[in-house]
Short mmCIF file of C-alpha atoms and ligand atoms in Angstrom, two decimals:
data_model
loop_
_atom_site.label_atom_id
_atom_site.label_comp_id
_atom_site.label_asym_id
_atom_site.label_seq_id
_atom_site.Cartn_x
_atom_site.Cartn_y
_atom_site.Cartn_z
CA MET A 1 0.00 0.00 0.00
CA ALA A 2 2.94 2.31 -0.53
CA SER A 3 1.87 3.80 -3.84
CA ARG A 4 1.03 7.50 -3.84
CA PRO A 5 -0.89 9.64 -6.26
CA SER A 6 1.45 11.62 -8.50
CA SER A 7 0.61 14.93 -10.10
CA SER A 8 0.20 13.19 -13.45
CA ARG A 9 -2.25 10.82 -11.73
CA GLU A 10 -1.44 7.78 -13.77
CA PRO A 11 -3.74 4.95 -12.79
CA GLY A 12 -0.61 2.91 -12.02
CA ASP A 13 0.21 5.41 -9.28
CA LEU A 14 -3.10 4.98 -7.57
CA ALA A 15 -3.86 2.63 -4.76
CA PRO A 16 -2.75 -0.89 -5.62
CA VAL A 17 -5.03 -3.03 -7.69
CA VAL A 18 -6.95 -5.32 -5.40
CA GLU A 19 -9.46 -7.84 -6.51
CA MET A 20 -12.87 -6.33 -6.01
CA PRO A 21 -15.71 -8.46 -4.70
CA PRO A 22 -19.01 -8.52 -6.55
CA THR A 23 -21.51 -5.73 -6.05
CA GLY A 24 -22.81 -4.97 -2.56
CA ALA A 25 -19.63 -5.73 -0.68
CA LYS A 26 -17.71 -3.41 -3.00
CA GLY A 27 -18.36 -0.25 -1.03
CA ALA A 28 -17.17 -1.74 2.24
CA ARG A 29 -14.10 -3.25 0.60
CA LEU A 30 -13.27 0.03 -1.11
CA GLN A 31 -13.56 1.82 2.22
CA GLU A 32 -10.99 -0.57 3.73
CA ILE A 33 -8.63 -0.14 0.78
CA PHE A 34 -8.90 3.64 0.81
CA GLU A 35 -8.46 3.82 4.56
CA ALA A 36 -5.27 1.76 4.53
CA TRP A 37 -3.97 3.72 1.58
CA VAL A 38 -4.76 7.16 3.02
CA ALA A 39 -3.09 6.16 6.32
CA GLU A 40 0.21 5.89 4.46
CA LEU A 41 0.02 9.21 2.65
CA PRO A 42 1.45 12.40 4.09
CA THR A 43 -0.93 15.15 5.25
CA GLY A 44 -2.05 17.35 2.38
CA SER A 45 -1.49 14.72 -0.34
CA PRO A 46 -3.99 15.12 -3.17
CA ILE A 47 -6.36 12.24 -3.81
CA PRO A 48 -6.84 11.31 -7.47
CA SER A 49 -10.08 12.25 -9.16
CA GLU A 50 -13.22 10.16 -8.59
CA ARG A 51 -13.15 9.29 -12.28
CA ASP A 52 -9.58 7.94 -12.14
CA LEU A 53 -10.34 5.95 -9.00
CA ALA A 54 -13.56 4.56 -10.46
CA GLU A 55 -11.73 3.43 -13.58
CA HIS A 56 -8.88 2.00 -11.60
CA PHE A 57 -11.08 -0.11 -9.35
CA GLY A 58 -13.67 -0.89 -11.99
CA VAL A 59 -16.52 0.54 -9.94
CA ALA A 60 -19.09 3.29 -10.50
CA ARG A 61 -18.09 6.88 -9.75
CA MET A 62 -20.92 7.10 -7.23
CA THR A 63 -19.40 4.19 -5.28
CA VAL A 64 -16.08 6.00 -5.12
CA ARG A 65 -17.73 9.30 -4.15
CA LEU A 66 -19.72 7.65 -1.37
CA GLN A 67 -16.61 6.09 0.14
CA LEU A 68 -14.59 9.29 -0.16
CA ASP A 69 -17.48 11.14 1.51
CA ARG A 70 -17.38 8.69 4.37
CA LEU A 71 -13.63 9.17 4.79
CA ALA A 72 -14.16 12.94 4.73
CA GLN A 73 -16.89 12.65 7.36
CA ARG A 74 -14.53 10.65 9.52
CA GLY A 75 -11.95 13.40 9.18
CA LEU A 76 -9.41 11.36 7.22
CA LEU A 77 -9.83 13.47 4.08
CA TYR A 78 -10.90 17.04 3.47
CA ARG A 79 -12.34 18.73 0.44
CA HIS A 80 -11.38 22.07 -0.99
CA ARG A 81 -14.09 23.33 -3.28
CA GLY A 82 -12.69 23.50 -6.80
CA ARG A 83 -9.28 22.19 -5.77
CA GLY A 84 -9.92 18.56 -4.96
CA THR A 85 -9.67 16.14 -2.05
CA PHE A 86 -6.68 15.88 0.27
CA VAL A 87 -5.38 13.82 3.14
CA ALA A 88 -6.32 15.51 6.43
CA GLU A 89 -4.01 16.23 9.29
CA ARG A 90 -3.76 13.21 11.53
CA ARG A 91 -3.94 15.25 14.71
CA VAL A 92 -7.03 13.79 16.26
CA ALA A 93 -9.07 15.39 18.98
CA HIS A 94 -8.99 13.07 21.92
CA THR A 95 -9.56 13.16 25.62
CA GLU A 96 -5.95 14.02 26.40
CA HIS A 97 -6.44 17.48 24.94
CA LEU A 98 -9.35 19.63 26.00
CA THR A 99 -10.56 21.15 22.75
CA SER A 100 -13.25 23.59 21.75
CA PHE A 101 -15.65 22.66 18.98
CA THR A 102 -13.64 24.95 16.69
CA GLU A 103 -10.39 23.12 17.44
CA ASP A 104 -12.05 19.71 17.31
CA MET A 105 -13.40 20.30 13.81
CA ARG A 106 -10.14 21.79 12.52
CA ALA A 107 -8.26 18.75 13.81
CA ARG A 108 -10.60 16.62 11.71
CA GLY A 109 -9.93 18.71 8.60
CA LEU A 110 -13.38 20.31 8.71
CA GLU A 111 -14.27 24.01 8.68
CA PRO A 112 -16.07 24.93 11.92
CA GLY A 113 -19.03 27.31 12.04
CA SER A 114 -21.94 28.38 14.23
CA ARG A 115 -25.48 29.57 14.02
CA LEU A 116 -26.71 31.35 17.12
CA LEU A 117 -30.19 30.22 18.12
CA GLY A 118 -30.43 32.31 21.26
CA ILE A 119 -28.55 33.86 24.15
CA GLU A 120 -30.27 34.90 27.36
CA GLU A 121 -29.73 35.51 31.03
CA ILE A 122 -31.71 33.32 33.39
CA ARG A 123 -31.88 32.42 37.07
CA ALA A 124 -29.78 29.31 37.75
CA GLY A 125 -32.38 27.26 39.64
CA ALA A 126 -31.46 24.15 41.59
CA GLN A 127 -30.24 21.90 38.78
CA LEU A 128 -27.98 24.33 36.94
CA ALA A 129 -26.73 25.71 40.24
CA ALA A 130 -25.56 22.22 41.19
CA ARG A 131 -23.81 21.79 37.82
CA LEU A 132 -22.14 25.18 37.95
CA GLU A 133 -21.45 25.02 41.70
CA ILE A 134 -23.14 28.36 42.37
CA SER A 135 -26.25 29.37 44.34
CA ALA A 136 -29.70 28.76 42.87
CA SER A 137 -30.43 32.50 42.81
CA SER A 138 -27.29 33.30 40.75
CA ARG A 139 -27.63 34.53 37.20
CA VAL A 140 -26.57 32.27 34.35
CA ILE A 141 -26.11 32.97 30.65
CA ARG A 142 -27.51 30.33 28.35
CA ILE A 143 -26.18 30.13 24.78
CA ARG A 144 -27.81 27.90 22.20
CA ARG A 145 -26.01 27.28 18.92
CA VAL A 146 -26.06 24.91 15.99
CA ARG A 147 -22.47 23.99 15.29
CA THR A 148 -21.56 23.29 11.70
CA ALA A 149 -18.70 21.48 10.02
CA ASP A 150 -18.06 22.36 6.38
CA ALA A 151 -21.31 24.37 6.54
CA GLU A 152 -23.43 21.32 7.51
CA PRO A 153 -24.95 20.86 10.98
CA MET A 154 -22.83 18.68 13.23
CA ALA A 155 -24.16 19.42 16.72
CA ALA A 156 -26.81 21.31 18.60
CA GLU A 157 -25.23 22.83 21.65
CA GLN A 158 -26.50 24.47 24.79
CA THR A 159 -23.95 26.09 27.07
CA HIS A 160 -24.42 27.69 30.48
CA VAL A 161 -21.91 29.99 32.10
CA PRO A 162 -22.08 31.98 35.35
CA ALA A 163 -23.06 35.55 34.40
CA ARG A 164 -20.81 37.11 37.07
CA ARG A 165 -17.73 35.67 35.47
CA PHE A 166 -18.57 36.94 31.98
CA PRO A 167 -19.99 40.49 32.14
CA GLY A 168 -21.22 41.78 28.77
CA LEU A 169 -21.28 38.32 27.20
CA LEU A 170 -24.86 38.90 26.06
CA ASP A 171 -23.61 41.58 23.66
CA GLN A 172 -20.84 39.50 22.11
CA ASP A 173 -21.10 38.12 18.60
CA LEU A 174 -21.55 34.40 19.13
CA ASP A 175 -22.86 33.80 15.66
CA HIS A 176 -19.25 33.59 14.59
CA GLY A 177 -16.07 32.43 16.18
CA SER A 178 -15.23 30.51 19.27
CA LEU A 179 -16.62 30.83 22.79
CA TYR A 180 -13.35 29.58 24.26
CA ASP A 181 -11.46 32.27 22.32
CA LEU A 182 -13.77 34.86 23.89
CA PHE A 183 -13.26 33.33 27.34
CA GLU A 184 -9.53 33.61 26.93
CA HIS A 185 -9.09 36.89 25.10
CA ARG A 186 -11.90 38.98 26.56
CA TYR A 187 -12.29 37.50 30.02
CA ALA A 188 -8.84 36.03 30.67
CA VAL A 189 -10.54 32.74 31.57
CA ARG A 190 -8.55 29.75 30.42
CA VAL A 191 -10.29 26.41 30.42
CA ALA A 192 -8.03 23.88 32.08
CA GLU A 193 -9.96 20.65 32.51
CA ALA A 194 -13.35 19.07 31.92
CA ASP A 195 -15.42 16.08 32.85
CA GLN A 196 -17.53 14.66 30.05
CA ARG A 197 -20.36 12.19 29.89
CA VAL A 198 -21.19 10.61 26.53
CA THR A 199 -24.46 8.77 26.03
CA VAL A 200 -26.28 7.55 22.98
CA THR A 201 -29.68 8.93 22.13
CA ASP A 202 -32.28 9.09 19.35
CA LEU A 203 -32.81 12.57 17.94
CA THR A 204 -36.07 14.23 18.94
CA ALA A 205 -38.05 15.95 16.20
CA ASP A 206 -36.77 19.38 17.32
CA GLU A 207 -33.14 18.26 17.43
CA ALA A 208 -33.47 16.56 14.05
CA ALA A 209 -34.86 19.76 12.54
CA LEU A 210 -31.91 21.75 13.86
CA LEU A 211 -29.46 19.15 12.61
CA GLU A 212 -31.24 18.84 9.25
CA THR A 213 -31.77 15.12 9.55
CA GLU A 214 -34.57 12.77 10.57
CA ALA A 215 -36.09 12.28 14.00
CA GLY A 216 -35.13 8.97 15.58
CA ARG A 217 -31.66 8.91 14.08
CA PRO A 218 -28.89 7.93 16.53
CA ALA A 219 -26.79 10.68 18.08
CA PHE A 220 -24.25 11.28 20.84
CA ARG A 221 -25.31 13.39 23.77
CA ILE A 222 -22.26 14.90 25.38
CA GLU A 223 -22.30 16.84 28.64
CA ARG A 224 -19.24 18.76 29.65
CA THR A 225 -18.41 20.49 32.93
CA THR A 226 -15.42 22.71 32.36
CA ARG A 227 -13.14 24.23 35.00
CA ASP A 228 -10.39 26.83 35.02
CA ALA A 229 -6.95 26.25 36.54
CA ASP A 230 -8.29 27.02 40.03
CA GLY A 231 -10.89 24.29 39.68
CA THR A 232 -13.78 26.76 39.43
CA VAL A 233 -16.57 25.65 37.09
CA VAL A 234 -16.76 28.03 34.12
CA GLU A 235 -19.24 26.17 31.94
CA PHE A 236 -21.81 23.42 31.83
CA ALA A 237 -22.60 22.40 28.24
CA SER A 238 -24.86 19.83 26.73
CA SER A 239 -24.50 18.94 23.05
CA VAL A 240 -26.13 16.51 20.66
CA TYR A 241 -23.86 15.34 17.84
CA ARG A 242 -25.14 13.62 14.72
CA GLY A 243 -24.22 9.95 14.92
CA ASP A 244 -23.68 9.74 11.17
CA ARG A 245 -21.16 12.57 11.16
CA TYR A 246 -19.33 12.44 14.47
CA GLU A 247 -16.97 9.97 16.11
CA VAL A 248 -15.89 10.09 19.71
CA LEU A 249 -12.12 9.71 19.68
CA MET A 250 -10.21 8.72 22.76
CA HIS A 251 -6.61 8.26 23.63
CA ALA A 252 -5.76 6.23 26.69
CA LYS A 253 -2.41 5.75 28.37
CA ARG A 254 -1.73 3.07 30.91
CA ASP A 255 -0.56 4.36 34.25
CA PRO A 256 3.20 3.57 34.27
CA GLY A 257 2.98 2.42 37.91
CA ARG A 258 0.41 -0.26 37.05
CA HIS A 259 1.55 -3.86 36.50
C1 16G B 301 -17.35 22.04 22.62
C2 16G B 301 -17.73 21.77 24.06
C3 16G B 301 -18.50 22.89 24.66
C4 16G B 301 -17.82 24.23 24.42
C5 16G B 301 -17.49 24.42 22.97
C6 16G B 301 -16.69 25.66 22.73
C7 16G B 301 -18.13 19.36 23.97
C8 16G B 301 -19.07 18.26 24.17
N1 16G B 301 -18.55 20.58 24.19
O1 16G B 301 -18.43 21.99 21.79
O2 16G B 301 -18.58 22.65 26.04
O3 16G B 301 -18.64 25.29 24.84
O4 16G B 301 -16.72 23.31 22.53
O5 16G B 301 -16.44 25.72 21.36
O6 16G B 301 -17.01 19.12 23.62
P1 16G B 301 -16.08 27.05 20.58
O7 16G B 301 -14.91 27.66 21.32
O8 16G B 301 -15.77 26.62 19.21
O9 16G B 301 -17.28 27.95 20.64
#
């Protein structure tokens, strides 16, 4: 699997010829071949055209496109409109690094974006107060956004932050850019650690509408409690990620003292 696409894109330079199974299993097999091949290519390598790949593997162009789409959705490839498809950076977002949505998407080779659904100040109440470790009468700012990746909905996100810590946040432009950037540059609040809970859920009709997919589809529900370096809670967020677009990536290291 060492062959690489050259600028002349000769079919001989494409992924090695592998015997293709009959229809049906072809897509899955192609996915495996592409994945192994892409893993060996340096970041930024161009991927040959769908037409060349289709010819090379003796499959329909749609089959190739579908499998390339899947690799792009998994963050292994990225597309540049008008320029082609390329191997994405292999820096994956995993639990060792606390990332913002913006950083997470960039690490997957996707262009992050937001659509602000609403921002308001509310009374914490018992439940949020417990999450944010503040009193129930404290004020909280609630931000609701649809987060996009390459302009398509990826997650619906609801974030709560203590209002005292972020004066004037209601007037900030959260339709663009990163909340964590604002935390850091406007409020000198640096997120230092977070606890996350990931569960699997079916999308409700409202969530599906926001995510431009169908109700009942599987999704990840991710709750995050984020703290600054002093251990003070700065955020409680709850997000629903489309199961067909998102993968939860983890990196685990064994404690060196453990035998
Ligand atoms: C992620 C966080 C969310 C945080 C947001 C900031 C999860 C489950 N949630 O979506 O808690 O508010 O990043 O992203 O990871 P931003 O800086 O791009 O606005």
